[in-house]
Every structure is written in C-alpha cells, then in structure tokens.
Coordinates of C-alpha atoms and ligand atoms in Angstrom, one line a residue:
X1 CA 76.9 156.9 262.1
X2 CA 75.0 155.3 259.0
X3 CA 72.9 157.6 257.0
X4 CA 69.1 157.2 257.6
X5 CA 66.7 155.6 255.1
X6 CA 64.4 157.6 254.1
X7 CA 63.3 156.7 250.3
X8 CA 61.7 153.4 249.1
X9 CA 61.4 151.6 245.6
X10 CA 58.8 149.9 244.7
X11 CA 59.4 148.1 241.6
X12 CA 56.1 147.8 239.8
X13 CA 57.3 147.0 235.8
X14 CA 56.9 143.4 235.7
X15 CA 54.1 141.5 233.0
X16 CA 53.0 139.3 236.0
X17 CA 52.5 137.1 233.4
X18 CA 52.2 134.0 236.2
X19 CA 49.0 135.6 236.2
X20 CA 47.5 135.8 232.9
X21 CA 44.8 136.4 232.6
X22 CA 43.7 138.2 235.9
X23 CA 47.2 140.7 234.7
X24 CA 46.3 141.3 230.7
X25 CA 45.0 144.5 231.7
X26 CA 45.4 145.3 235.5
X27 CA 48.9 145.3 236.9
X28 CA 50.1 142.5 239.3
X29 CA 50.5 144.6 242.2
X30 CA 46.8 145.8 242.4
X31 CA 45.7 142.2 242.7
X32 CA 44.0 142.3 246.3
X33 CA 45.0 140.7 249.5
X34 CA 41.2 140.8 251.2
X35 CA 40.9 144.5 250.5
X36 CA 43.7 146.2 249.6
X37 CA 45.5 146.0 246.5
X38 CA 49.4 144.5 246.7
X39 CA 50.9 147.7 246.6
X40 CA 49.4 148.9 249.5
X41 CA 50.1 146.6 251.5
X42 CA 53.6 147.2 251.0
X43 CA 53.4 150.9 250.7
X44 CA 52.2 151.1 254.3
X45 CA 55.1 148.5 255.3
X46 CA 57.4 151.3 254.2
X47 CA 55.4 153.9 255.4
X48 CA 54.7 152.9 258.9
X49 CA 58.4 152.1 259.1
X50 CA 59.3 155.8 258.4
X51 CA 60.0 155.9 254.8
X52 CA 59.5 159.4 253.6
X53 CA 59.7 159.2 249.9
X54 CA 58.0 156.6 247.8
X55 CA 59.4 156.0 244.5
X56 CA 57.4 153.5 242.1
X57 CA 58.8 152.2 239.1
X58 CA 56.4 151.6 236.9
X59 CA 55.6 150.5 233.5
X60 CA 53.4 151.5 230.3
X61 CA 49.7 151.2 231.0
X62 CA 50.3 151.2 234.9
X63 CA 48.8 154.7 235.9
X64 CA 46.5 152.9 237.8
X65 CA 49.0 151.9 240.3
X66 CA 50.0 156.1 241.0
X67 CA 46.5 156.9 240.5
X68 CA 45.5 154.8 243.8
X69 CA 47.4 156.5 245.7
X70 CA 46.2 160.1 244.7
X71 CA 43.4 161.9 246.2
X72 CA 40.0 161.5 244.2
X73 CA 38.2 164.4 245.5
X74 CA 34.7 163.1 243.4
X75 CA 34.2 160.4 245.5
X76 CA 35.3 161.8 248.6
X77 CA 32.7 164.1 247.6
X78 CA 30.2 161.5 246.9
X79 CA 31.1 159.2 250.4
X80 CA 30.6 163.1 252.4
X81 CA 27.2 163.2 251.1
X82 CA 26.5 159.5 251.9
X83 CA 27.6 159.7 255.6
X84 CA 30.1 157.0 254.5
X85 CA 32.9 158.2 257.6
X86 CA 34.5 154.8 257.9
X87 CA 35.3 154.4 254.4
X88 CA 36.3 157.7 254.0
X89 CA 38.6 157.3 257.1
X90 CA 40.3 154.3 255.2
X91 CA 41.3 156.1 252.4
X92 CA 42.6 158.7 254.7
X93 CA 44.7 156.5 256.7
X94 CA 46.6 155.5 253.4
X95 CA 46.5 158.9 251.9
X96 CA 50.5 159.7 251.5
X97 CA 51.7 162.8 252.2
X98 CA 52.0 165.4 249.2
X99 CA 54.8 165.3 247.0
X100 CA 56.3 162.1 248.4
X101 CA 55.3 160.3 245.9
X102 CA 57.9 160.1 242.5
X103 CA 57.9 158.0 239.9
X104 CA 59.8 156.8 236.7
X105 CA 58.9 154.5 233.9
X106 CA 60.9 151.8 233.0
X107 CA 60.4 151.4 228.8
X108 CA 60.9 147.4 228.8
X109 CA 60.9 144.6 231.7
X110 CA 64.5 144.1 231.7
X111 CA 64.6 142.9 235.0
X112 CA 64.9 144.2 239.1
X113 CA 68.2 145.3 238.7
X114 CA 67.2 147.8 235.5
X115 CA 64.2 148.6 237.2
X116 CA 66.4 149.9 240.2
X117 CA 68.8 151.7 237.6
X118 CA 65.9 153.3 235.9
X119 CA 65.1 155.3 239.8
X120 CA 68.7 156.1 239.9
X121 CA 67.8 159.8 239.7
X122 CA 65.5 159.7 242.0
X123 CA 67.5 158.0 244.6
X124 CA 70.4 160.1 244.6
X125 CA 73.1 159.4 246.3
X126 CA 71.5 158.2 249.9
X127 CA 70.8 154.9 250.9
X128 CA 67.0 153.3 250.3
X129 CA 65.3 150.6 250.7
X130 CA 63.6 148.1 247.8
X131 CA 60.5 146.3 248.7
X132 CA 59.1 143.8 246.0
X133 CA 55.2 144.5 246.2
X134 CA 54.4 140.7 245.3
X135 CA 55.8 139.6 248.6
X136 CA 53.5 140.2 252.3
X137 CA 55.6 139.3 255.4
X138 CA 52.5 139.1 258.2
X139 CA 53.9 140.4 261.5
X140 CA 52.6 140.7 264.9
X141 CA 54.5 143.0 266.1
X142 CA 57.7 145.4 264.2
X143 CA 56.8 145.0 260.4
X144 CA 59.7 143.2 258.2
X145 CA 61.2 146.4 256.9
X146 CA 60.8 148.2 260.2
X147 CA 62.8 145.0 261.8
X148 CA 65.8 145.8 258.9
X149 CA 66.2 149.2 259.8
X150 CA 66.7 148.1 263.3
X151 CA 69.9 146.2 262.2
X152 CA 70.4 148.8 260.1
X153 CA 71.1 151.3 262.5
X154 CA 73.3 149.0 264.4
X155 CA 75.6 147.5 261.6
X156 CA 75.0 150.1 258.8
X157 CA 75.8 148.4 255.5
X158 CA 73.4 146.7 253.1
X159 CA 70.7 144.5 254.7
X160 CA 68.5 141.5 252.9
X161 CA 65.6 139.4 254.2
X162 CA 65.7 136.1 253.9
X163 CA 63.7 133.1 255.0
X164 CA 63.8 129.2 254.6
X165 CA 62.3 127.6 251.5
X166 CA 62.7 123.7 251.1
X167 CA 65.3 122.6 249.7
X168 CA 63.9 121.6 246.3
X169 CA 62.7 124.6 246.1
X170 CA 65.6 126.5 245.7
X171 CA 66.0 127.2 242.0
X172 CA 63.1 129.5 242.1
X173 CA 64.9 131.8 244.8
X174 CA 68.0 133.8 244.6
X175 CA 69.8 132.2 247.9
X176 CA 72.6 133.2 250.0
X177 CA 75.7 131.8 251.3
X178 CA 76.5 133.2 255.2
X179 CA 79.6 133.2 256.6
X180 CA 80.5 134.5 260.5
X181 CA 77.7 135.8 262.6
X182 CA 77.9 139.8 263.7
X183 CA 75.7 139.5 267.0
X184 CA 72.5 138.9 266.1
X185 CA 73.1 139.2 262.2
X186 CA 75.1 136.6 259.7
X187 CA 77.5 138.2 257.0
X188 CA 76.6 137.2 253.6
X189 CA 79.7 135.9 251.5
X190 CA 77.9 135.4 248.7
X191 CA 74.9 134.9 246.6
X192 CA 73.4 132.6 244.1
X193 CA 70.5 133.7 241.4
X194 CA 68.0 129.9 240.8
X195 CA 70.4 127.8 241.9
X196 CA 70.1 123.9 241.3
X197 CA 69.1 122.2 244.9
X198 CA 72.6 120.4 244.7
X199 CA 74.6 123.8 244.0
X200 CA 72.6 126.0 246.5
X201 CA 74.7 126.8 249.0
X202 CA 72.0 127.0 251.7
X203 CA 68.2 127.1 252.1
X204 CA 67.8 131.0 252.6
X205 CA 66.0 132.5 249.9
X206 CA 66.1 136.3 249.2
X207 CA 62.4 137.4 250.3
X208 CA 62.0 141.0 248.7
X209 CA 62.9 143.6 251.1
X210 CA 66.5 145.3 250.6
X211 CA 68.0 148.0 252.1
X212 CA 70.9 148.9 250.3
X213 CA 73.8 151.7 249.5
X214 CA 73.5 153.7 246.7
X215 CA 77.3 152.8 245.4
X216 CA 74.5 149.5 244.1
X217 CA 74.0 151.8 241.1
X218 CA 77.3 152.1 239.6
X219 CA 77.3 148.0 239.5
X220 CA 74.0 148.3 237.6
X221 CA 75.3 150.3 234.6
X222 CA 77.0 147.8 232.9
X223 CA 73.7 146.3 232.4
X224 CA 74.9 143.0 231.6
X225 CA 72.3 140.2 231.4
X226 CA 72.5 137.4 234.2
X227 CA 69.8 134.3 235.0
X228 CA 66.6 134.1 232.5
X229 CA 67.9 136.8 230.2
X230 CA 67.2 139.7 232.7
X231 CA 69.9 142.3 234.5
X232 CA 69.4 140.7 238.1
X233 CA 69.9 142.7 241.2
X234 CA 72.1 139.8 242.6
X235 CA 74.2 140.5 240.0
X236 CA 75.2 144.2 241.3
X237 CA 74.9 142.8 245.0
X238 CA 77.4 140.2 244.0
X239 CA 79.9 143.0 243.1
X240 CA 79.4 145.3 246.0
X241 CA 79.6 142.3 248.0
X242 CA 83.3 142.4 247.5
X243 CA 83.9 146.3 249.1
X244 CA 81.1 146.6 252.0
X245 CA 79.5 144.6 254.1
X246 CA 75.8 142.7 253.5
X247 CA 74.1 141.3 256.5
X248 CA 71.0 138.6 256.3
X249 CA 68.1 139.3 258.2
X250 CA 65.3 136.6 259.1
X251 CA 62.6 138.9 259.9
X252 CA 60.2 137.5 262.3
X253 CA 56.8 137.1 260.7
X254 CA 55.3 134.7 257.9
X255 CA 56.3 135.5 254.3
X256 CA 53.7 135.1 251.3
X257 CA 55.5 134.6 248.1
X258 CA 52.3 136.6 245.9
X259 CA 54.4 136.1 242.5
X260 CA 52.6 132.7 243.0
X261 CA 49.4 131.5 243.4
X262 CA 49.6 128.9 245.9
X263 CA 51.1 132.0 248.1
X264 CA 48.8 134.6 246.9
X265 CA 45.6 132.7 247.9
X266 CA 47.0 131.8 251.2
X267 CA 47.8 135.2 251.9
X268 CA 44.2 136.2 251.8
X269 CA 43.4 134.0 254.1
X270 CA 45.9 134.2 256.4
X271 CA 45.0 138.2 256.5
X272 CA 41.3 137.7 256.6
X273 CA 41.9 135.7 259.6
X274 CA 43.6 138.4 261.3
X275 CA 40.5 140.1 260.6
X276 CA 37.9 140.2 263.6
X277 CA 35.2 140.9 261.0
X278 CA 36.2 138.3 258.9
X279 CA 37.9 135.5 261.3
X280 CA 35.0 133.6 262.3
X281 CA 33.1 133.8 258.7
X282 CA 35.9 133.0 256.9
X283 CA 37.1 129.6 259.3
X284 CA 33.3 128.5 258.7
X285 CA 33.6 128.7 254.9
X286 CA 36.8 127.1 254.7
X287 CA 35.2 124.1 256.7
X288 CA 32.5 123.5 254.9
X289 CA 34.9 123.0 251.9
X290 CA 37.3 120.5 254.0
Ligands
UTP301 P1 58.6 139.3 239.3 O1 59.5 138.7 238.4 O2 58.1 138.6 240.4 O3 57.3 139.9 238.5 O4 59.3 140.7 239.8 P2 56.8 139.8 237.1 O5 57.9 139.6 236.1 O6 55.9 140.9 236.8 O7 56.0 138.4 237.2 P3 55.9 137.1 236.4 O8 57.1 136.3 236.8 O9 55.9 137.5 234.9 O10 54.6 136.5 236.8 C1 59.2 141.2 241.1 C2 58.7 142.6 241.1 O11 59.6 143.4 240.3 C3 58.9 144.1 239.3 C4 57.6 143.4 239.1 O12 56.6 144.3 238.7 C5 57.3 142.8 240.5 O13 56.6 143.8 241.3 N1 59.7 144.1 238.0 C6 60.2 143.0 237.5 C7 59.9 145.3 237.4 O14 59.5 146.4 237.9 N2 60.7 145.4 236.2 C8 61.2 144.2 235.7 O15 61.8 144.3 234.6 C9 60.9 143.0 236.3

C-alpha cells in the first residue's frame, strides 16, 4: 500500500528576473494566464486532484501571493450589494478550505531544492507532491497531477513529468535518462541538470510536477550547490535515485513552459481559446495581425 498524497508545494521564492520589469514589484507567479494569476492555475491543479494541504514557499515581499487566496470579506461585501453573483461565484469556487493553507519563507533564492528544504516542517514525514507554478499542462480530460497520482497508486515510489523538448533545447531543462519500462511507466536511471545537446542522454525534460518521498529531505541538507550556483532538486533526486524507485510520467496534455515568454504568451492563448467567451474574439484578433 503507498501512502496517499495529500500535501502540495508550491515553490513561489524565485526573482523571476526573466521578467523584469513586469516582476520588480509583483511576484512571477501572479502574472495572469487570461484571468487568473499563475498560482491559481496550479493551485486548482492540486486541488482538483485531491490535495488537502497547500503549502507555499514564499519569499520577502510576496504576501500578495497568500493574500489571494484569503477571503476579502470588503469586496465580497461590495460585489453583494452590486448583484455581482457570477463574480462572486468565481472567487468562491477557488476559495480553499480553512486552515489548509501553510506557508514558510524562504530568506534567499537559493534554489528549488532549498526552497523544498525550507517546507521540511511542514511536510513531515508523508509523501507530497511539488508543482512549479510557472508551468500550465492544458488537459482535456484527468489534469497532469491528477494523471501522476494515478501511477502513483499503482507503482508507489517517486513520480516526475516529463515531456519532449528539441534536442537543442536541452541545456535549459533538467533531462532524464530511462531505463526498462514498468507497464505503462519507464524507470528513470538517472538524471542530468542543463545538459549540453551532445551529453543529454535523451530529449525528456523535467516539466514541474513531482510527487516525491519525504526521505528527499535528508538529501537536501547537505545543501551543496549544483548547476548555476543553486542547491538543485536533481541533485537530492539523483541520490535517492540510488535506494527507491523514480518512474517518468508523460502526462497527456500540452505543457507551457511560463518561466519564458515565448511559452507564457502562448499559454494565454491557447487558454483563451478554450474559452467559449473568448474563442471566437480572440481567433479574429489574431488574424487580423497574421
Ligand atoms: P525558476 O528558476 O523558474 O524561477 O524557478 P525564478 O528563478 O523566479 O525565475 P527567473 O529564472 O529568475 O526568471 C521555478 C519556481 O521555483 C521558485 C520560483 O519562484 C518558481 O516558481 N523558486 C526558485 C523558489 O521558490 N526559490 C528559489 O530559490 C528558486
């Protein structure tokens, strides 16, 4: 039996400095995908895959992010008075649950894999899943983390997402290396932070979503600096690697690489266009700029 997942990290520290200036004051993560910020988005990923406990690391002068998801009972007040029921609906339907949301700051960007240790507390000694708010996997159906905890329950271990990136591409990517397929999962062997094209040992880049065991942590205290300076995740992964299993997982859907962004705008679009409202205004616009 493999112990359920019930808490979620969302690592929300990071300058987003790929973003300056849009970032100098606002965090990353609130940037909006048509109308919700990031965060959201990826909150309700976890949530709708039955997370139960939302854990944000966060950094100085990132309140806002917590604050969004807070009730503001002044301007529910002030949409009740207005007769504004659909919009107070939609900030209903993301309203979390009280007290299931925890956070912890992390003092300097060190990286993911401090970011992680810095909500060891908090994550106790159960396993959870990590979900990078910068990256939107568009589904149809099962969402990308709700897809994971599917192979989750049947293989137990540590699952990662991955998808294809070109070739050339791969230095921006931590990649993996699989070995023998599991049914209808590959065994990682091993993993590779910004490879060089010629050293990558495939194509599969790591897309964001983890679910992992919480034996991660005790790899994460040596806090030893790996690729760019910062204490990588991979790093930790690397060395739990050698005593349990990690399995890739191609979730089906269409991943939007937001750190970016090429892959932030296209995200818009691509989710205003699964937008009834939207769709048809939206295709319009974009042809009268082609
Ligand atoms: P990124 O490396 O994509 O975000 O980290 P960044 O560093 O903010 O962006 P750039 O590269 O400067 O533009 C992925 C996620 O991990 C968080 C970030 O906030 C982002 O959501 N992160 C990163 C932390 O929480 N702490 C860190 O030390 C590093």
């Amino acid at each position: 039996m493999t112990a359920r997942v019930r808490k979620a990290v969302f690592p929300v520290a990071g300058l987003g400095t790929r973003f300056l200036p849009a970032t100098k004051v606002m965090p990353k993560e609130m940037l909006t995908v048509v109308d919700r910020p990031l965060i959201q988005h990826v909150v309700e990923e976890a949530r709708d895959a039955g997370i139960e406990e939302f854990i944000f690391v966060t950094g100085h002068s990132k309140s806002v992010i917590e604050e969004h998801f807070k009730e503001n009972p002044e301007l529910e007040q002030v949409l009740t008075a207005r007769g504004k029921k659909a919009e107070l609906a939609e900030l209903a339907r993301y309203q979390l649950p009280k007290g299931s949301v925890h956070s912890v700051i992390q003092e300097e960007p060190l990286g993911l894999g401090h970011a992680v240790w810095c909500a060891r507390e908090l994550i106790g000694n159960e396993p959870f899943a990590l979900l990078l708010p910068d990256v939107l996997v568009q589904t149809q159906g099962k969402n990308c983390l709700a897809q994971m905890l599917d192979i989750y329950a049947a293989h137990g271990g540590n699952i990662i997402a991955v998808y294809p990136v070109p070739k050339d591409q791969v230095q921006s990517y931590g990649v993996v290396a699989l070995g023998e397929r599991d049914e209808d999962v590959s065994r990682i062997v091993s993993l590779v932070e910004k490879p060089k094209p010629e050293a990558a040992p495939s194509n599969l880049a790591i897309l964001g979503r983890y679910i992992l065991q919480p034996e991660i942590l005790a790899f994460l205290l040596s806090r030893e600096t790996g690729a760019g300076g910062e204490i990588q995740i991979t790093d930790a992964m690397l060395a739990l690697l050698k005593e349990q299993p990690f399995y890739a997982v191609q979730c089906d859907g269409r991943v939007f690489d937001c750190g970016s962004k090429a892959g932030f705008l296209a995200a818009n679009i691509a989710y205003a266009l699964e937008r009834p409202e939207l769709r048809d205004t939206v295709i319009a616009e974009i042809e009268k700029l082609t």
